Amino acid sequence: AQKITQTQPGMFVQEKEAVTLDCTYDTSDQSYGLFWYKQPSSGEMIFLIYQGSYDEQNATEGRYSLNFQKARKSANLVISASQLGDSAMYFCAMRERTGANNLFFGTGTRLTVIP
Amino acid sequence: DGGITQSPKYLFRKEGQNVTLSCEQNLNHDAMYWYRQDPGQGLRLIYYSQIVNDFQKGDIAEGYSVSREKKESFPLTVTSAQKNPTAFYLCASSIGRLAANTEAFFGQGTRLTVV
């Protein structure tokens, strides 16, 4: 079974609007971490935001926030006030506390910001 | 500056040849990872290493080999047994196991093309 599912291959958003990128996950661990990364066309992976499974508050980092719904096993990324530079691939990832502690990635969502 | 350095950025290989991709980190991280990314797809784990002189196969290890003789270095060899090696390869590191709340840091990637 897929540990991370991103169902939106591509998304469009108007500049200055907000956009939500979906992510659902599957784990039997009680302790885990959820991450979002941005990959511009240059290829490097840029860490954006982290949410721990025990965190009660939704994580926020500047214009990025993570809508964490534990019961639904979802960890959606919200980007507010979109900018042209936000156009990129976005990946959701999860690290489990048990086992080998590896980082599992989804297939990504390509976001295009329209001027 | 601390970070992860991958080299070369672009690599061309003739069929039947082995090639080695370099990954060096000066972050003092215990864990290192190699991922493969195909066009329009997410990242798939090839190999990972939690400590020096130890490494484990990921989801797609066939046709690849690694070594971890030093904490700072985790080279990946793409052997002739890898049937479809053309891809983008990303190296990452993180503090290590038992740290579910730590993100992974990525290198700039190596784009390998078989000619």
Short mmCIF file of N, CA and C in Angstrom, two decimals, chain A residues 38-107:
data_model
loop_
_atom_site.label_atom_id
_atom_site.label_comp_id
_atom_site.label_asym_id
_atom_site.label_seq_id
_atom_site.Cartn_x
_atom_site.Cartn_y
_atom_site.Cartn_z
N LYS A 38 9.44 21.42 -1.78
CA LYS A 38 9.22 22.08 -3.07
C LYS A 38 10.39 21.73 -3.98
N GLN A 39 10.07 21.39 -5.21
CA GLN A 39 11.13 21.10 -6.19
C GLN A 39 10.96 22.00 -7.41
N PRO A 40 11.74 23.07 -7.51
CA PRO A 40 11.69 23.93 -8.71
C PRO A 40 12.27 23.18 -9.90
N SER A 41 12.22 23.81 -11.05
CA SER A 41 12.70 23.16 -12.27
C SER A 41 14.19 22.84 -12.21
N SER A 42 14.92 23.51 -11.36
CA SER A 42 16.35 23.24 -11.22
C SER A 42 16.64 21.90 -10.56
N GLY A 43 15.66 21.35 -9.86
CA GLY A 43 15.80 19.98 -9.36
C GLY A 43 16.03 19.81 -7.87
N GLU A 44 16.54 20.84 -7.19
CA GLU A 44 16.81 20.61 -5.78
C GLU A 44 15.52 20.52 -4.98
N MET A 45 15.55 19.81 -3.89
CA MET A 45 14.40 19.66 -3.01
C MET A 45 14.54 20.62 -1.84
N ILE A 46 13.55 21.47 -1.68
CA ILE A 46 13.59 22.50 -0.65
C ILE A 46 12.56 22.18 0.42
N PHE A 47 13.02 22.04 1.64
CA PHE A 47 12.13 21.75 2.76
C PHE A 47 11.25 22.97 3.04
N LEU A 48 9.95 22.75 3.21
CA LEU A 48 9.02 23.84 3.46
C LEU A 48 8.48 23.85 4.88
N ILE A 49 7.97 22.70 5.32
CA ILE A 49 7.21 22.70 6.58
C ILE A 49 7.14 21.29 7.13
N TYR A 50 7.03 21.21 8.46
CA TYR A 50 6.98 19.93 9.16
C TYR A 50 5.81 19.92 10.15
N GLN A 51 5.18 18.73 10.27
CA GLN A 51 4.13 18.52 11.27
C GLN A 51 4.38 17.21 11.98
N GLY A 52 4.44 17.22 13.29
CA GLY A 52 4.61 15.99 14.04
C GLY A 52 3.26 15.39 14.39
N SER A 53 3.22 14.09 14.55
CA SER A 53 1.94 13.42 14.80
C SER A 53 1.34 13.82 16.15
N TYR A 54 2.16 14.27 17.08
CA TYR A 54 1.64 14.64 18.40
C TYR A 54 1.39 16.14 18.52
N ASP A 55 1.70 16.86 17.46
CA ASP A 55 1.48 18.31 17.51
C ASP A 55 -0.01 18.61 17.42
N GLU A 56 -0.50 19.40 18.35
CA GLU A 56 -1.93 19.71 18.36
C GLU A 56 -2.25 20.89 17.46
N GLN A 57 -1.27 21.76 17.31
CA GLN A 57 -1.48 22.93 16.45
C GLN A 57 -1.01 22.62 15.04
N ASN A 58 -1.70 23.19 14.07
CA ASN A 58 -1.23 23.09 12.69
C ASN A 58 0.04 23.90 12.51
N ALA A 59 1.01 23.31 11.78
CA ALA A 59 2.27 24.00 11.56
C ALA A 59 2.09 25.16 10.58
N THR A 60 2.85 26.22 10.81
CA THR A 60 2.86 27.35 9.88
C THR A 60 4.30 27.83 9.71
N GLU A 61 4.62 28.21 8.48
CA GLU A 61 5.94 28.78 8.16
C GLU A 61 5.72 29.85 7.10
N GLY A 62 5.60 31.07 7.55
CA GLY A 62 5.38 32.16 6.60
C GLY A 62 4.08 31.97 5.84
N ARG A 63 4.15 31.90 4.52
CA ARG A 63 2.94 31.73 3.71
C ARG A 63 2.47 30.28 3.63
N TYR A 64 3.22 29.38 4.23
CA TYR A 64 2.86 27.96 4.19
C TYR A 64 2.20 27.55 5.51
N SER A 65 1.15 26.79 5.41
CA SER A 65 0.56 26.18 6.59
C SER A 65 0.14 24.76 6.24
N LEU A 66 0.09 23.94 7.25
CA LEU A 66 -0.24 22.54 7.05
C LEU A 66 -1.55 22.25 7.77
N ASN A 67 -2.54 21.83 7.03
CA ASN A 67 -3.85 21.50 7.59
C ASN A 67 -3.83 20.02 7.96
N PHE A 68 -3.56 19.76 9.24
CA PHE A 68 -3.35 18.40 9.73
C PHE A 68 -4.65 17.87 10.33
N GLN A 69 -5.17 16.80 9.72
CA GLN A 69 -6.37 16.15 10.23
C GLN A 69 -6.01 14.69 10.50
N LYS A 70 -5.65 14.43 11.75
CA LYS A 70 -5.08 13.14 12.12
C LYS A 70 -6.06 11.99 11.90
N ALA A 71 -7.31 12.19 12.27
CA ALA A 71 -8.30 11.11 12.14
C ALA A 71 -8.51 10.73 10.67
N ARG A 72 -8.39 11.70 9.80
CA ARG A 72 -8.55 11.45 8.37
C ARG A 72 -7.24 11.08 7.71
N LYS A 73 -6.15 11.15 8.48
CA LYS A 73 -4.81 10.89 7.95
C LYS A 73 -4.54 11.76 6.74
N SER A 74 -4.78 13.05 6.91
CA SER A 74 -4.47 13.97 5.83
C SER A 74 -3.57 15.10 6.34
N ALA A 75 -2.76 15.61 5.45
CA ALA A 75 -1.78 16.65 5.80
C ALA A 75 -1.66 17.59 4.60
N ASN A 76 -2.67 18.39 4.39
CA ASN A 76 -2.72 19.25 3.20
C ASN A 76 -1.88 20.50 3.39
N LEU A 77 -1.21 20.90 2.34
CA LEU A 77 -0.40 22.13 2.36
C LEU A 77 -1.24 23.28 1.82
N VAL A 78 -1.26 24.36 2.56
CA VAL A 78 -1.95 25.57 2.11
C VAL A 78 -0.90 26.64 1.85
N ILE A 79 -0.92 27.19 0.65
CA ILE A 79 -0.04 28.30 0.30
C ILE A 79 -0.91 29.52 0.14
N SER A 80 -0.64 30.53 0.93
CA SER A 80 -1.44 31.75 0.84
C SER A 80 -0.72 32.78 -0.04
N ALA A 81 -1.50 33.69 -0.60
CA ALA A 81 -0.94 34.79 -1.40
C ALA A 81 0.10 34.28 -2.41
N SER A 82 -0.33 33.39 -3.30
CA SER A 82 0.59 32.73 -4.24
C SER A 82 1.39 33.74 -5.04
N GLN A 83 2.64 33.35 -5.28
CA GLN A 83 3.55 34.18 -6.07
C GLN A 83 4.01 33.36 -7.29
N LEU A 84 4.47 34.06 -8.31
CA LEU A 84 4.92 33.37 -9.52
C LEU A 84 6.04 32.37 -9.20
N GLY A 85 6.87 32.72 -8.24
CA GLY A 85 7.97 31.84 -7.84
C GLY A 85 7.52 30.57 -7.14
N ASP A 86 6.25 30.47 -6.82
CA ASP A 86 5.74 29.25 -6.19
C ASP A 86 5.50 28.14 -7.21
N SER A 87 5.56 28.46 -8.48
CA SER A 87 5.37 27.44 -9.52
C SER A 87 6.49 26.40 -9.41
N ALA A 88 6.10 25.16 -9.14
CA ALA A 88 7.08 24.10 -8.90
C ALA A 88 6.33 22.80 -8.65
N MET A 89 7.09 21.72 -8.46
CA MET A 89 6.52 20.47 -7.98
C MET A 89 6.54 20.49 -6.45
N TYR A 90 5.50 19.95 -5.84
CA TYR A 90 5.41 19.89 -4.39
C TYR A 90 5.21 18.44 -3.97
N PHE A 91 6.04 18.01 -3.02
CA PHE A 91 6.00 16.63 -2.56
C PHE A 91 5.67 16.58 -1.07
N CYS A 92 4.78 15.67 -0.75
CA CYS A 92 4.47 15.35 0.63
C CYS A 92 5.30 14.13 1.02
N ALA A 93 5.78 14.08 2.25
CA ALA A 93 6.62 12.96 2.69
C ALA A 93 6.33 12.64 4.14
N MET A 94 6.66 11.42 4.52
CA MET A 94 6.42 10.97 5.90
C MET A 94 7.61 10.17 6.40
N ARG A 95 7.92 10.41 7.66
CA ARG A 95 8.94 9.62 8.33
C ARG A 95 8.28 8.96 9.54
N GLU A 96 8.44 7.64 9.65
CA GLU A 96 7.89 6.90 10.78
C GLU A 96 8.93 6.73 11.88
N ARG A 97 8.47 6.67 13.10
CA ARG A 97 9.38 6.56 14.24
C ARG A 97 10.00 5.16 14.32
N THR A 98 9.21 4.15 14.02
CA THR A 98 9.70 2.78 14.14
C THR A 98 10.35 2.33 12.84
N GLY A 99 10.97 1.19 12.89
CA GLY A 99 11.60 0.65 11.69
C GLY A 99 12.85 1.43 11.35
N ALA A 100 13.10 1.59 10.11
CA ALA A 100 14.36 2.19 9.67
C ALA A 100 14.31 3.70 9.58
N ASN A 101 13.20 4.27 9.90
CA ASN A 101 13.12 5.73 9.96
C ASN A 101 13.44 6.37 8.62
N ASN A 102 12.90 5.84 7.57
CA ASN A 102 13.12 6.41 6.25
C ASN A 102 12.06 7.43 5.89
N LEU A 103 12.31 8.14 4.82
CA LEU A 103 11.42 9.20 4.36
C LEU A 103 10.71 8.72 3.10
N PHE A 104 9.39 8.59 3.18
CA PHE A 104 8.60 8.11 2.05
C PHE A 104 7.92 9.29 1.37
N PHE A 105 7.99 9.33 0.05
CA PHE A 105 7.45 10.45 -0.71
C PHE A 105 6.22 10.07 -1.51
N GLY A 106 5.35 11.06 -1.73
CA GLY A 106 4.27 10.91 -2.68
C GLY A 106 4.75 11.20 -4.09
N THR A 107 3.83 11.15 -5.04
CA THR A 107 4.20 11.34 -6.45
C THR A 107 4.24 12.80 -6.86
#
